[in-house]
Amino acid sequence: MIGLKGLLERKPRLKVLIYAGKGGLGKTTLSAASSLLLSREKKVLVFSTDPQASLSDVFERDVFGKGEVKIAENLYVLEIDADKRINEYVASIKKKIIDMYKLDKLPPDLEEYIDSAAAEPAMYESAVYDAMVDVVAEGKYDYYIFDMPPFGHGIRMVAMADILSKWVEKITELRQQAYDYGRVAASLKRAKLTYEDEILKELQYIRDRIVAFRNIITDRETAAFMIVVTPERMSILDTEKAIEMFSSLGLEVTGVVVNQVYPPELAKNPETPDYIRNRIAEQKKYMEEIWRKFGDMVISVVPMLNREPKGFEALSAVAKELWSPSRSFEEYL
């Protein structure tokens, strides 16, 4: 196991670290611990795209919907309020239409249509893309750590980037043709088609944002996709499936972090309760399976802590194991 230290030595240009995986495996904790670790020497932003996760909870500080919040030297946290971002986006669309057509207000049926479109699941992805592209494009930080939504949502989010990009490209192409025809007609009438030009610009802007998002997460030198797994049957099956699905989308999983593993020496302690001994015996079987299936991808193994991993002190203990594991993988087998 090379730990995060070894990963950074292999990929010195790495700037974006993305934690993906099934819900409840500790992605938020590992994201927070990684950001704390890297902020010792570099400026870091840790960013949550998971509506269920809570960096606020892990850092014991309310940062939800408050923009980029500095919580320590070099360490900033951004927990997006996707609903708020969607509402702002919808309001900007309505304003553009009103300004474009010089209306006093939107026709009721058009307003209803836009409000309905805002309820579409794709709007969440769009809001997240915007937030991700915004923070990375600004280039204010040395490292960006992303806590991705659970597999179903996360994979769909990646897939949607490609689907939305193709859709916008097709619509842009059709709008361009319509604009070209309209421009000829307008020229004959000595009129202008300013509003068509504005619509095209908007579509091209959306397409560029989506492509920028896709480029960020698929650059193998500057971005690393890490999948979190625990020594449990369902977690292993989900990880296997996720690696295949990410691969089908053209995304290479950089590494696997095994989390919430009981220290094996606990089984030798006569004071350890039987139910913990049984868990360790069961865990050994699944660690063997993890090694067999993902052994060459395992970056770190993070042991189960004796307390909830909240606050800087507990996160520092997680970060230490992430950076340079204290045991070899073979010691868990």
XYZ file of C-alpha atoms in Angstrom:
333
model
C 0.000 0.000 0.000
C 1.446 3.307 -1.041
C -0.855 5.597 0.974
C -1.702 9.103 -0.181
C 1.963 9.970 0.209
C 2.918 7.413 -2.452
C 0.031 8.463 -4.697
C 1.224 12.088 -4.692
C 4.762 10.931 -5.461
C 3.434 8.977 -8.451
C 1.227 11.858 -9.574
C 3.025 15.095 -8.711
C 0.532 17.151 -10.789
C -2.452 15.861 -8.795
C -4.807 18.695 -7.792
C -8.247 17.051 -7.573
C -9.032 14.109 -5.294
C -12.528 12.618 -5.607
C -13.944 10.150 -3.066
C -16.750 7.962 -4.415
C -18.546 4.925 -3.039
C -21.695 3.534 -1.498
C -23.421 5.612 1.181
C -22.380 5.210 4.835
C -18.800 4.003 4.211
C -17.045 7.134 5.432
C -16.435 9.136 2.226
C -17.096 12.411 4.025
C -14.719 11.481 6.852
C -11.957 10.478 4.405
C -12.487 13.650 2.350
C -12.265 15.790 5.491
C -9.190 13.888 6.761
C -7.445 14.238 3.377
C -8.090 17.966 3.288
C -6.800 18.390 6.843
C -3.680 16.431 5.975
C -2.867 18.332 2.779
C -3.617 21.726 4.336
C -0.520 21.381 6.540
C 1.565 22.607 3.621
C -0.845 23.665 0.856
C -4.057 25.627 0.439
C -6.982 23.177 0.218
C -10.713 23.310 -0.497
C -12.877 20.341 0.525
C -16.213 20.317 -1.263
C -19.334 18.219 -0.783
C -21.632 17.293 -3.666
C -23.622 14.882 -1.531
C -26.933 16.263 -0.229
C -26.881 13.550 2.469
C -23.308 14.127 3.635
C -22.302 16.650 6.220
C -18.894 18.231 6.311
C -20.487 20.522 8.900
C -20.995 17.503 11.139
C -17.501 16.045 10.632
C -15.757 19.385 11.196
C -18.238 20.304 13.981
C -18.870 23.636 12.301
C -21.990 24.838 10.422
C -20.807 25.625 6.870
C -23.879 24.527 4.862
C -24.812 27.005 2.131
C -22.356 29.624 3.404
C -19.885 29.549 0.506
C -16.179 28.869 0.997
C -15.563 28.943 4.752
C -12.050 29.019 6.243
C -11.930 26.661 9.227
C -8.156 26.442 9.750
C -4.934 27.750 8.253
C -4.959 26.768 4.543
C -8.185 24.770 4.967
C -11.500 25.864 3.400
C -14.836 24.017 3.272
C -17.651 24.396 0.746
C -20.933 22.613 1.361
C -23.205 23.498 -1.534
C -26.870 24.318 -1.055
C -27.989 22.870 -4.424
C -31.612 24.029 -3.969
C -30.484 27.622 -3.450
C -28.221 27.431 -6.511
C -31.074 26.024 -8.635
C -33.396 28.829 -7.511
C -30.769 31.439 -8.428
C -30.253 29.781 -11.813
C -34.004 29.706 -12.553
C -34.349 33.366 -11.538
C -31.500 34.291 -13.916
C -33.183 32.435 -16.818
C -36.475 34.248 -16.202
C -34.690 37.603 -16.087
C -32.827 36.887 -19.337
C -36.090 36.060 -21.130
C -37.782 39.203 -19.769
C -34.819 41.367 -20.807
C -34.419 39.634 -24.163
C -38.046 40.123 -25.218
C -38.492 43.388 -23.279
C -41.453 42.017 -21.311
C -42.974 43.442 -18.130
C -43.330 39.915 -16.756
C -43.273 36.305 -17.975
C -46.471 34.801 -19.458
C -47.978 32.462 -16.785
C -47.660 29.315 -18.951
C -43.966 30.001 -19.661
C -43.243 30.678 -15.991
C -44.995 27.431 -15.061
C -42.921 25.533 -17.636
C -39.629 26.930 -16.317
C -40.610 26.134 -12.718
C -41.488 22.567 -13.753
C -38.145 22.172 -15.534
C -36.380 23.298 -12.343
C -37.833 20.272 -10.548
C -36.104 17.896 -12.997
C -33.303 15.793 -11.414
C -30.890 17.049 -14.105
C -31.073 20.492 -12.535
C -29.265 19.140 -9.472
C -26.409 17.837 -11.628
C -26.299 21.139 -13.480
C -26.036 23.052 -10.187
C -23.245 20.756 -9.000
C -21.320 21.046 -12.303
C -21.475 24.800 -12.051
C -20.199 24.769 -8.488
C -17.362 22.340 -9.274
C -16.254 24.176 -12.401
C -16.477 27.548 -10.631
C -14.201 26.609 -7.763
C -11.616 24.741 -9.858
C -11.555 27.327 -12.685
C -10.735 30.090 -10.215
C -7.519 28.221 -9.347
C -7.266 29.674 -5.833
C -6.315 26.382 -4.181
C -3.475 23.882 -4.486
C -5.791 20.906 -3.853
C -9.532 20.280 -4.332
C -11.081 17.374 -2.412
C -14.562 16.302 -3.586
C -16.928 14.189 -1.500
C -19.077 12.638 -4.218
C -22.681 11.418 -3.782
C -23.236 7.632 -3.293
C -22.731 5.355 -6.306
C -26.157 5.566 -7.911
C -26.173 9.326 -7.773
C -22.462 9.733 -8.424
C -22.337 7.533 -11.503
C -25.486 9.143 -12.865
C -23.869 12.527 -12.301
C -20.853 11.520 -14.381
C -23.021 9.946 -17.077
C -25.245 13.011 -17.202
C -22.235 15.177 -18.095
C -21.823 13.238 -21.314
C -25.546 13.023 -22.069
C -26.152 16.720 -21.383
C -23.115 17.704 -23.416
C -24.345 15.780 -26.477
C -27.848 17.155 -26.044
C -26.630 20.750 -25.783
C -24.319 20.266 -28.770
C -27.254 18.999 -30.859
C -29.538 21.848 -29.774
C -26.730 24.345 -30.433
C -26.259 22.911 -33.919
C -29.986 23.232 -34.657
C -30.076 26.756 -33.216
C -27.076 27.693 -35.362
C -28.862 26.490 -38.501
C -32.024 28.374 -37.512
C -29.930 31.438 -36.738
C -28.200 31.281 -40.125
C -31.525 31.043 -41.949
C -32.972 33.828 -39.810
C -29.964 36.033 -40.417
C -30.433 35.751 -44.184
C -34.142 36.547 -43.816
C -33.393 39.444 -41.471
C -30.781 40.777 -43.871
C -33.349 40.846 -46.643
C -35.728 42.737 -44.319
C -32.858 44.916 -42.940
C -33.718 43.682 -39.428
C -31.627 42.177 -36.586
C -31.835 38.843 -34.758
C -30.157 39.792 -31.508
C -32.284 37.430 -29.391
C -31.235 34.410 -31.487
C -27.611 35.353 -30.921
C -28.236 35.498 -27.149
C -29.891 32.064 -27.097
C -26.940 30.574 -28.971
C -24.488 32.161 -26.568
C -26.386 30.710 -23.617
C -26.404 27.187 -25.107
C -22.705 27.374 -25.926
C -21.977 28.606 -22.396
C -23.852 25.616 -20.899
C -22.039 23.195 -23.217
C -18.641 24.673 -22.341
C -19.358 24.296 -18.616
C -20.322 20.644 -19.007
C -17.245 19.876 -21.107
C -15.075 21.678 -18.535
C -16.551 19.489 -15.768
C -15.917 16.314 -17.765
C -12.348 17.381 -18.543
C -11.627 18.039 -14.866
C -12.655 14.592 -13.666
C -11.185 12.580 -16.560
C -7.670 14.041 -16.509
C -5.653 11.135 -15.066
C -2.637 13.258 -14.194
C -4.408 15.996 -12.251
C -7.469 14.136 -10.883
C -7.716 10.906 -8.863
C -10.894 8.855 -8.415
C -10.819 6.975 -5.102
C -13.459 4.391 -4.181
C -14.165 3.671 -0.522
C -14.960 0.078 0.503
C -15.507 -1.660 3.857
C -14.865 -5.373 4.596
C -18.497 -6.371 4.008
C -20.141 -8.406 1.253
C -22.447 -5.719 -0.170
C -19.745 -3.075 -0.124
C -17.394 -5.322 -2.127
C -20.103 -6.165 -4.683
C -21.017 -2.481 -5.077
C -17.356 -1.539 -5.528
C -16.883 -4.185 -8.192
C -19.940 -2.947 -10.042
C -18.924 0.715 -9.678
C -15.438 0.113 -11.115
C -17.052 -1.513 -14.164
C -19.571 1.323 -14.554
C -16.962 4.070 -14.179
C -14.824 2.235 -16.739
C -17.741 2.136 -19.208
C -17.917 5.933 -18.857
C -14.226 6.286 -19.650
C -13.209 6.971 -16.047
C -10.252 5.125 -14.564
C -10.492 4.445 -10.824
C -7.158 5.529 -9.356
C -7.330 3.695 -6.063
C -9.347 1.974 -3.352
C -9.383 2.925 0.340
C -10.542 0.227 2.765
C -12.246 1.913 5.687
C -13.642 0.939 9.111
C -11.393 -2.111 9.557
C -11.015 -3.589 13.050
C -7.346 -3.753 14.147
C -6.467 -7.506 13.939
C -4.580 -7.492 17.269
C -7.944 -6.958 19.030
C -8.720 -10.645 18.425
C -5.689 -11.616 20.571
C -6.752 -9.510 23.524
C -8.560 -11.703 26.134
C -10.660 -8.708 27.187
C -12.142 -8.258 23.695
C -15.860 -9.173 23.659
C -16.880 -12.242 21.618
C -18.988 -10.240 19.158
C -15.904 -8.162 18.209
C -13.850 -11.374 17.803
C -16.572 -12.732 15.504
C -16.559 -9.520 13.470
C -12.786 -9.672 13.083
C -12.973 -13.326 11.947
C -15.667 -12.396 9.397
C -13.712 -9.302 8.361
C -10.633 -11.461 7.614
C -12.619 -13.383 5.005
C -13.721 -10.169 3.271
C -10.256 -8.586 3.480
C -8.962 -11.617 1.573
C -11.642 -11.046 -1.054
C -10.769 -7.310 -1.286
C -7.103 -8.192 -1.724
C -7.927 -10.739 -4.414
C -10.188 -8.401 -6.375
C -8.671 -4.944 -5.813
C -5.265 -5.650 -4.226
C -3.262 -3.751 -6.832
C -5.531 -0.720 -6.389
C -5.578 -0.439 -2.582
C -4.008 2.843 -1.489
C -4.672 2.681 2.275
C -6.472 0.729 4.977
C -7.999 2.916 7.693
C -8.709 1.111 10.985
C -11.937 1.503 12.943
C -11.461 4.197 15.589
C -12.561 3.855 19.212
C -14.617 7.044 18.831
C -16.666 8.808 16.186
C -14.290 10.522 13.697
C -15.363 14.119 14.322
C -13.199 17.153 14.968
C -9.569 17.829 14.083
C -8.048 15.408 16.604
C -9.981 12.341 15.408
C -9.606 13.356 11.745
C -5.839 13.680 12.244
C -5.726 10.008 13.319
C -7.581 9.016 10.119
C -5.299 11.262 8.040
C -2.186 9.627 9.508
C -3.310 6.162 8.317
C -4.395 7.528 4.939
C -1.047 9.207 4.362
C 1.132 6.254 5.354
C -0.632 3.070 6.632
C 0.836 1.771 9.903
C 0.282 -1.883 8.895
C 0.783 -3.783 5.675
C -2.345 -5.266 4.046
C -1.020 -8.768 4.775
C -1.349 -8.091 8.518
C -5.137 -7.972 8.077
C -5.244 -11.363 6.306
